Amino acid sequence: MDFSFRQCITVLAFIGFGSILSAESVYNPLDVPADWKTTTVDYNVLDSKRNRDIPIRVYFPASKESSPVVIFSHGLGGSREGNPYLGNHWSARGYVAVFMQHIGSDVSVWKDIPVTQRLSALKTAANLKNTVLRFQDVRAVIDELERWNATSDHQLAGRLDLKHLGMSGHSFGAVTTQGVAGQRTARGSADFTDARIKAAVIMSPNGPKNAGDLKKIFGGVTVPWMLMTGTNDVAMVGDADVESRLSVYPALPPGSKYQLVLKDGEHEAFSDHALPLAQKKRNPNHHVAILALSTAFWDAYLRDDPNAKLWLEGDGPRTVLEKDDQWDKK
């Protein structure tokens, strides 16, 4: 689908119809430099207040100038090394992509224990304590990025436009993102919301069950949110099901809110590691849709790109989605 989109534009321009192409048509969130080579560097953030390490992997854009920043939080049992397809593309599009690792709910939970005990270990790690630790990790990483950005001899000095900061995550990382980007508790508290986050892409969102009116929990979200899920988006750990994932979008207030539902999209559609044998073969267009929509969203709300906004609000998304994928905006 990427091929036909680009080729149609090229042919139209060649035969003289280039002048009638709208900005929405010309804008393509999948375009990256042909010779792009990803550069990554691993760092460690030490939160001295909690005596806690937070490993991060930074994907650098080509520009040495200050660039918008996107932070990504992995799912249960993951690491900063996961989801490189996102880091590669976002950095190629000019973003500094910072992939976090949350000790206690990361790969260390299952890596060195027998296979038969791994699922139980993962279930144990999916707890309130680790949820709070993750929320605090995000704040600590942003604090450290601010410090590094202002430290003249640091590799990141002057390269981070932290006034245009996005947050993203998958699964447990979606829970993390929701908590720091405007979700409230059932009691109305928003203690973990970080006002420095200006937009959020949430993959496999989580609508708390038995929490009463979800509009009390999500109705106070003031920054743009893009939700991504699938019709088969069920994980091995936790009680989130397709219904609870779909319950978040209706509870959000209108204005710069979006939802993608991938037809037959599994929970691992948003990852790039090998699928369990029990699952169907990965649909390659899922990653095309995820990259295109997330990039257009970042461009619209972190770069204030009017062409990206036109693409996102118009017919652009349908050029990368399959017929039965669902796309909503409000």
Short mmCIF file of C-alpha atoms in Angstrom, two decimals:
data_model
loop_
_atom_site.label_atom_id
_atom_site.label_comp_id
_atom_site.label_asym_id
_atom_site.label_seq_id
_atom_site.Cartn_x
_atom_site.Cartn_y
_atom_site.Cartn_z
CA MET A 1 0.00 0.00 0.00
CA ASP A 2 2.94 2.32 0.64
CA PHE A 3 4.13 1.68 -2.94
CA SER A 4 0.83 2.56 -4.58
CA PHE A 5 0.42 5.71 -2.50
CA ARG A 6 3.82 7.11 -3.47
CA GLN A 7 3.61 6.01 -7.08
CA CYS A 8 0.20 7.59 -7.59
CA ILE A 9 1.53 10.95 -6.39
CA THR A 10 4.60 10.66 -8.62
CA VAL A 11 2.57 9.81 -11.72
CA LEU A 12 0.03 12.58 -11.11
CA ALA A 13 2.81 15.13 -10.72
CA PHE A 14 4.58 13.85 -13.86
CA ILE A 15 1.51 14.16 -16.11
CA GLY A 16 0.75 17.65 -14.88
CA PHE A 17 -1.78 17.21 -12.11
CA GLY A 18 0.66 18.04 -9.31
CA SER A 19 -0.91 21.46 -8.88
CA ILE A 20 -4.25 20.00 -7.83
CA LEU A 21 -2.81 17.73 -5.15
CA SER A 22 -3.83 18.86 -1.69
CA ALA A 23 -1.40 19.12 1.23
CA GLU A 24 -3.17 16.09 2.66
CA SER A 25 -2.22 14.06 -0.44
CA VAL A 26 1.40 15.19 -0.56
CA TYR A 27 2.05 14.54 3.12
CA ASN A 28 3.23 10.97 3.75
CA PRO A 29 4.09 9.88 7.31
CA LEU A 30 5.86 6.79 5.98
CA ASP A 31 8.49 8.72 4.05
CA VAL A 32 12.02 8.35 5.45
CA PRO A 33 15.43 9.11 3.93
CA ALA A 34 16.51 6.32 1.58
CA ASP A 35 19.96 6.14 3.17
CA TRP A 36 18.72 6.28 6.78
CA LYS A 37 20.82 4.36 9.31
CA THR A 38 19.65 4.25 12.91
CA THR A 39 21.98 5.45 15.65
CA THR A 40 21.26 4.32 19.20
CA VAL A 41 23.03 4.90 22.51
CA ASP A 42 22.22 3.26 25.85
CA TYR A 43 22.24 5.26 29.06
CA ASN A 44 21.30 4.71 32.67
CA VAL A 45 19.15 7.12 34.64
CA LEU A 46 19.74 6.94 38.38
CA ASP A 47 16.82 8.18 40.45
CA SER A 48 18.75 8.99 43.60
CA LYS A 49 15.59 9.68 45.60
CA ARG A 50 14.54 6.06 45.18
CA ASN A 51 18.02 4.61 44.61
CA ARG A 52 16.61 3.12 41.42
CA ASP A 53 18.21 2.58 38.02
CA ILE A 54 16.19 3.17 34.86
CA PRO A 55 18.00 1.92 31.74
CA ILE A 56 17.10 3.78 28.54
CA ARG A 57 17.93 3.43 24.86
CA VAL A 58 17.97 6.61 22.79
CA TYR A 59 17.34 6.61 19.03
CA PHE A 60 18.89 9.70 17.48
CA PRO A 61 17.53 11.67 14.52
CA ALA A 62 19.88 12.95 11.83
CA SER A 63 19.60 16.55 12.98
CA LYS A 64 22.01 17.80 15.63
CA GLU A 65 19.59 20.59 16.45
CA SER A 66 16.97 20.47 19.19
CA SER A 67 14.31 17.91 18.25
CA PRO A 68 10.95 16.85 19.74
CA VAL A 69 11.16 13.89 22.10
CA VAL A 70 9.01 10.74 22.33
CA ILE A 71 9.32 8.41 25.34
CA PHE A 72 8.23 4.76 25.08
CA SER A 73 7.32 2.39 27.94
CA HIS A 74 7.51 -1.38 27.29
CA GLY A 75 5.01 -4.04 28.23
CA LEU A 76 5.30 -6.58 31.04
CA GLY A 77 8.50 -8.59 30.69
CA GLY A 78 9.98 -6.30 28.06
CA SER A 79 13.03 -4.05 27.90
CA ARG A 80 14.47 -0.93 26.30
CA GLU A 81 15.52 -3.16 23.38
CA GLY A 82 11.94 -3.91 22.39
CA ASN A 83 9.85 -2.30 19.63
CA PRO A 84 12.81 -1.08 17.54
CA TYR A 85 10.53 -0.71 14.52
CA LEU A 86 9.00 2.27 16.34
CA GLY A 87 12.30 3.78 17.46
CA ASN A 88 13.83 3.39 14.01
CA HIS A 89 10.95 5.07 12.23
CA TRP A 90 10.28 7.85 14.72
CA SER A 91 13.97 8.82 14.79
CA ALA A 92 14.12 8.71 10.98
CA ARG A 93 11.25 11.19 11.05
CA GLY A 94 13.23 13.60 13.22
CA TYR A 95 12.33 12.62 16.78
CA VAL A 96 14.60 11.72 19.66
CA ALA A 97 13.02 8.43 20.74
CA VAL A 98 13.72 7.38 24.33
CA PHE A 99 12.87 3.76 25.19
CA MET A 100 12.67 3.08 28.92
CA GLN A 101 13.19 -0.11 30.92
CA HIS A 102 11.28 -0.63 34.16
CA ILE A 103 13.20 -2.83 36.61
CA GLY A 104 10.86 -5.27 38.37
CA SER A 105 8.42 -5.60 35.48
CA ASP A 106 11.00 -6.07 32.74
CA VAL A 107 12.84 -8.99 31.15
CA SER A 108 14.50 -9.80 34.49
CA VAL A 109 11.15 -11.13 35.74
CA TRP A 110 11.29 -14.23 33.53
CA LYS A 111 14.70 -14.50 31.86
CA ASP A 112 16.56 -16.67 34.36
CA ILE A 113 13.79 -18.91 35.64
CA PRO A 114 12.43 -22.21 34.25
CA VAL A 115 10.00 -21.92 31.36
CA THR A 116 7.23 -23.56 33.37
CA GLN A 117 7.42 -20.82 36.01
CA ARG A 118 7.60 -17.81 33.75
CA LEU A 119 3.89 -17.11 33.36
CA SER A 120 3.41 -17.19 37.12
CA ALA A 121 6.34 -14.81 37.60
CA LEU A 122 4.89 -12.39 35.07
CA LYS A 123 1.49 -12.46 36.78
CA THR A 124 3.14 -11.72 40.11
CA ALA A 125 4.99 -8.74 38.63
CA ALA A 126 1.79 -7.18 37.27
CA ASN A 127 0.96 -5.45 40.54
CA LEU A 128 0.16 -2.03 41.96
CA LYS A 129 3.68 -1.53 43.33
CA ASN A 130 5.25 -1.91 39.89
CA THR A 131 2.57 0.31 38.37
CA VAL A 132 3.50 3.14 40.73
CA LEU A 133 7.21 2.52 40.15
CA ARG A 134 6.63 2.90 36.43
CA PHE A 135 4.78 6.20 36.87
CA GLN A 136 7.68 7.47 38.96
CA ASP A 137 10.19 6.20 36.39
CA VAL A 138 8.68 8.42 33.72
CA ARG A 139 9.00 11.55 35.85
CA ALA A 140 12.57 10.63 36.81
CA VAL A 141 13.56 10.11 33.16
CA ILE A 142 12.08 13.45 32.08
CA ASP A 143 13.87 15.18 34.96
CA GLU A 144 17.17 13.62 33.90
CA LEU A 145 16.64 14.45 30.24
CA GLU A 146 16.15 18.06 31.25
CA ARG A 147 19.38 17.99 33.23
CA TRP A 148 21.38 16.30 30.46
CA ASN A 149 19.98 18.72 27.88
CA ALA A 150 21.36 21.63 29.91
CA THR A 151 24.75 19.98 30.62
CA SER A 152 27.20 21.26 28.03
CA ASP A 153 29.47 18.22 27.95
CA HIS A 154 26.68 15.62 27.70
CA GLN A 155 25.99 13.87 24.40
CA LEU A 156 22.36 15.00 24.58
CA ALA A 157 23.14 18.64 25.37
CA GLY A 158 20.94 20.96 23.36
CA ARG A 159 19.43 18.12 21.32
CA LEU A 160 16.15 17.75 23.21
CA ASP A 161 13.10 19.93 22.60
CA LEU A 162 11.33 18.97 25.81
CA LYS A 163 8.61 21.56 25.31
CA HIS A 164 7.34 19.17 22.63
CA LEU A 165 7.33 15.85 24.48
CA GLY A 166 5.23 12.81 23.64
CA MET A 167 4.60 9.64 25.66
CA SER A 168 3.78 6.18 24.35
CA GLY A 169 3.64 2.60 25.55
CA HIS A 170 2.21 -0.85 24.92
CA SER A 171 0.23 -3.06 27.34
CA PHE A 172 1.69 -2.39 30.82
CA GLY A 173 3.38 0.51 29.06
CA ALA A 174 -0.08 1.70 27.98
CA VAL A 175 -1.16 1.67 31.62
CA THR A 176 1.99 3.65 32.39
CA THR A 177 1.27 6.16 29.64
CA GLN A 178 -2.35 6.62 30.68
CA GLY A 179 -1.29 7.29 34.26
CA VAL A 180 1.20 10.02 33.39
CA ALA A 181 -0.84 11.61 30.58
CA GLY A 182 -4.09 12.48 32.34
CA GLN A 183 -5.90 9.42 33.67
CA ARG A 184 -7.33 9.84 37.15
CA THR A 185 -8.03 7.29 39.85
CA ALA A 186 -11.58 6.29 40.77
CA ARG A 187 -11.26 8.79 43.65
CA GLY A 188 -10.46 11.60 41.24
CA SER A 189 -6.73 11.84 41.93
CA ALA A 190 -4.29 12.70 39.14
CA ASP A 191 -1.13 12.54 41.22
CA PHE A 192 1.01 10.97 38.50
CA THR A 193 0.01 13.20 35.57
CA ASP A 194 3.04 15.04 34.22
CA ALA A 195 2.17 18.35 32.58
CA ARG A 196 5.35 18.22 30.49
CA ILE A 197 3.76 15.49 28.34
CA LYS A 198 1.92 17.14 25.44
CA ALA A 199 0.49 14.12 23.56
CA ALA A 200 0.17 10.35 24.01
CA VAL A 201 -0.03 7.25 21.78
CA ILE A 202 -1.46 4.34 23.77
CA MET A 203 -1.19 0.80 22.38
CA SER A 204 -3.54 -1.75 23.98
CA PRO A 205 -5.26 0.72 26.34
CA ASN A 206 -6.77 -0.39 29.62
CA GLY A 207 -10.18 0.61 30.89
CA PRO A 208 -10.31 -0.36 34.60
CA LYS A 209 -13.11 -2.85 35.26
CA ASN A 210 -15.60 -2.29 38.07
CA ALA A 211 -14.37 1.29 38.43
CA GLY A 212 -17.75 2.92 37.97
CA ASP A 213 -18.16 5.84 35.58
CA LEU A 214 -15.09 5.82 33.35
CA LYS A 215 -15.74 9.45 32.40
CA LYS A 216 -14.59 10.38 35.91
CA ILE A 217 -11.34 8.57 35.20
CA PHE A 218 -10.72 9.68 31.61
CA GLY A 219 -12.94 12.76 31.29
CA GLY A 220 -10.20 15.06 32.57
CA VAL A 221 -7.65 14.20 29.89
CA THR A 222 -6.60 17.51 28.35
CA VAL A 223 -3.83 16.48 25.94
CA PRO A 224 -4.29 14.70 22.59
CA TRP A 225 -4.55 10.91 22.87
CA MET A 226 -4.36 8.28 20.15
CA LEU A 227 -5.54 4.81 21.17
CA MET A 228 -4.56 1.68 19.24
CA THR A 229 -5.99 -1.79 19.78
CA GLY A 230 -7.24 -4.81 17.82
CA THR A 231 -10.27 -7.05 17.65
CA ASN A 232 -8.21 -9.89 19.22
CA ASP A 233 -6.20 -7.73 21.64
CA VAL A 234 -6.08 -10.00 24.69
CA ALA A 235 -2.91 -10.62 26.72
CA MET A 236 -1.84 -13.72 28.65
CA VAL A 237 -1.57 -11.71 31.87
CA GLY A 238 -4.21 -9.44 33.37
CA ASP A 239 -7.97 -9.20 33.00
CA ALA A 240 -8.08 -6.65 30.18
CA ASP A 241 -10.20 -7.86 27.27
CA VAL A 242 -11.31 -6.32 24.00
CA GLU A 243 -14.36 -4.73 25.66
CA SER A 244 -12.33 -3.03 28.37
CA ARG A 245 -9.79 -1.75 25.84
CA LEU A 246 -12.58 -0.27 23.74
CA SER A 247 -14.17 1.34 26.81
CA VAL A 248 -11.49 4.04 27.08
CA TYR A 249 -12.22 6.00 23.90
CA PRO A 250 -15.93 6.73 24.63
CA ALA A 251 -14.94 8.00 28.09
CA LEU A 252 -12.46 10.57 26.72
CA PRO A 253 -13.59 14.16 26.21
CA PRO A 254 -13.87 15.33 22.59
CA GLY A 255 -11.05 17.21 20.93
CA SER A 256 -7.89 15.68 19.44
CA LYS A 257 -8.80 12.12 20.41
CA TYR A 258 -8.36 9.18 18.02
CA GLN A 259 -8.82 5.41 18.01
CA LEU A 260 -7.53 2.68 15.69
CA VAL A 261 -8.95 -0.84 15.93
CA LEU A 262 -7.05 -3.30 13.76
CA LYS A 263 -9.17 -6.09 12.32
CA ASP A 264 -7.86 -9.40 13.76
CA GLY A 265 -5.14 -7.43 15.57
CA GLU A 266 -3.57 -9.55 18.30
CA HIS A 267 -1.99 -8.16 21.47
CA GLU A 268 1.43 -8.66 19.91
CA ALA A 269 0.50 -6.79 16.75
CA PHE A 270 2.15 -3.79 18.40
CA SER A 271 5.43 -5.57 19.12
CA ASP A 272 8.05 -6.86 16.71
CA HIS A 273 9.26 -10.03 18.39
CA ALA A 274 8.29 -13.50 17.24
CA LEU A 275 4.63 -14.34 17.69
CA PRO A 276 3.60 -17.32 19.85
CA LEU A 277 3.05 -20.43 17.78
CA ALA A 278 -0.63 -20.39 18.68
CA GLN A 279 -1.17 -17.05 16.93
CA LYS A 280 -1.71 -16.43 13.26
CA LYS A 281 1.06 -15.11 11.06
CA ARG A 282 1.64 -11.40 11.60
CA ASN A 283 -0.27 -9.10 9.26
CA PRO A 284 2.49 -6.86 7.82
CA ASN A 285 0.06 -4.00 7.22
CA HIS A 286 -0.53 -3.63 10.95
CA HIS A 287 2.92 -2.13 11.41
CA VAL A 288 2.38 0.10 8.37
CA ALA A 289 -0.78 1.49 9.97
CA ILE A 290 0.81 1.87 13.41
CA LEU A 291 3.82 3.74 12.04
CA ALA A 292 1.82 5.98 9.74
CA LEU A 293 -0.84 7.00 12.24
CA SER A 294 1.51 7.47 15.18
CA THR A 295 3.91 9.54 13.08
CA ALA A 296 1.14 11.76 11.71
CA PHE A 297 -0.11 12.23 15.26
CA TRP A 298 3.36 13.25 16.53
CA ASP A 299 3.82 15.56 13.55
CA ALA A 300 0.44 17.19 14.15
CA TYR A 301 0.75 17.69 17.90
CA LEU A 302 4.49 17.87 18.63
CA ARG A 303 5.52 19.75 15.47
CA ASP A 304 2.27 21.63 14.84
CA ASP A 305 2.48 20.49 11.21
CA PRO A 306 -0.75 21.58 9.47
CA ASN A 307 -0.28 19.06 6.66
CA ALA A 308 -0.07 16.23 9.17
CA LYS A 309 -3.23 17.48 10.86
CA LEU A 310 -5.05 17.62 7.53
CA TRP A 311 -3.90 14.09 6.71
CA LEU A 312 -4.97 12.81 10.12
CA GLU A 313 -8.36 14.53 10.10
CA GLY A 314 -9.10 13.78 6.45
CA ASP A 315 -8.84 10.71 4.25
CA GLY A 316 -5.16 10.07 4.96
CA PRO A 317 -5.64 7.23 7.46
CA ARG A 318 -7.72 5.21 4.97
CA THR A 319 -4.74 5.14 2.57
CA VAL A 320 -2.82 2.94 5.04
CA LEU A 321 -5.66 0.98 6.65
CA GLU A 322 -7.32 -2.18 5.42
CA LYS A 323 -11.04 -2.27 4.65
CA ASP A 324 -12.18 -3.71 7.97
CA ASP A 325 -9.87 -1.68 10.23
CA GLN A 326 -11.84 0.82 12.30
CA TRP A 327 -10.78 4.48 12.59
CA ASP A 328 -12.51 7.02 14.82
CA LYS A 329 -11.81 10.60 15.82
CA LYS A 330 -13.53 13.22 17.93
#
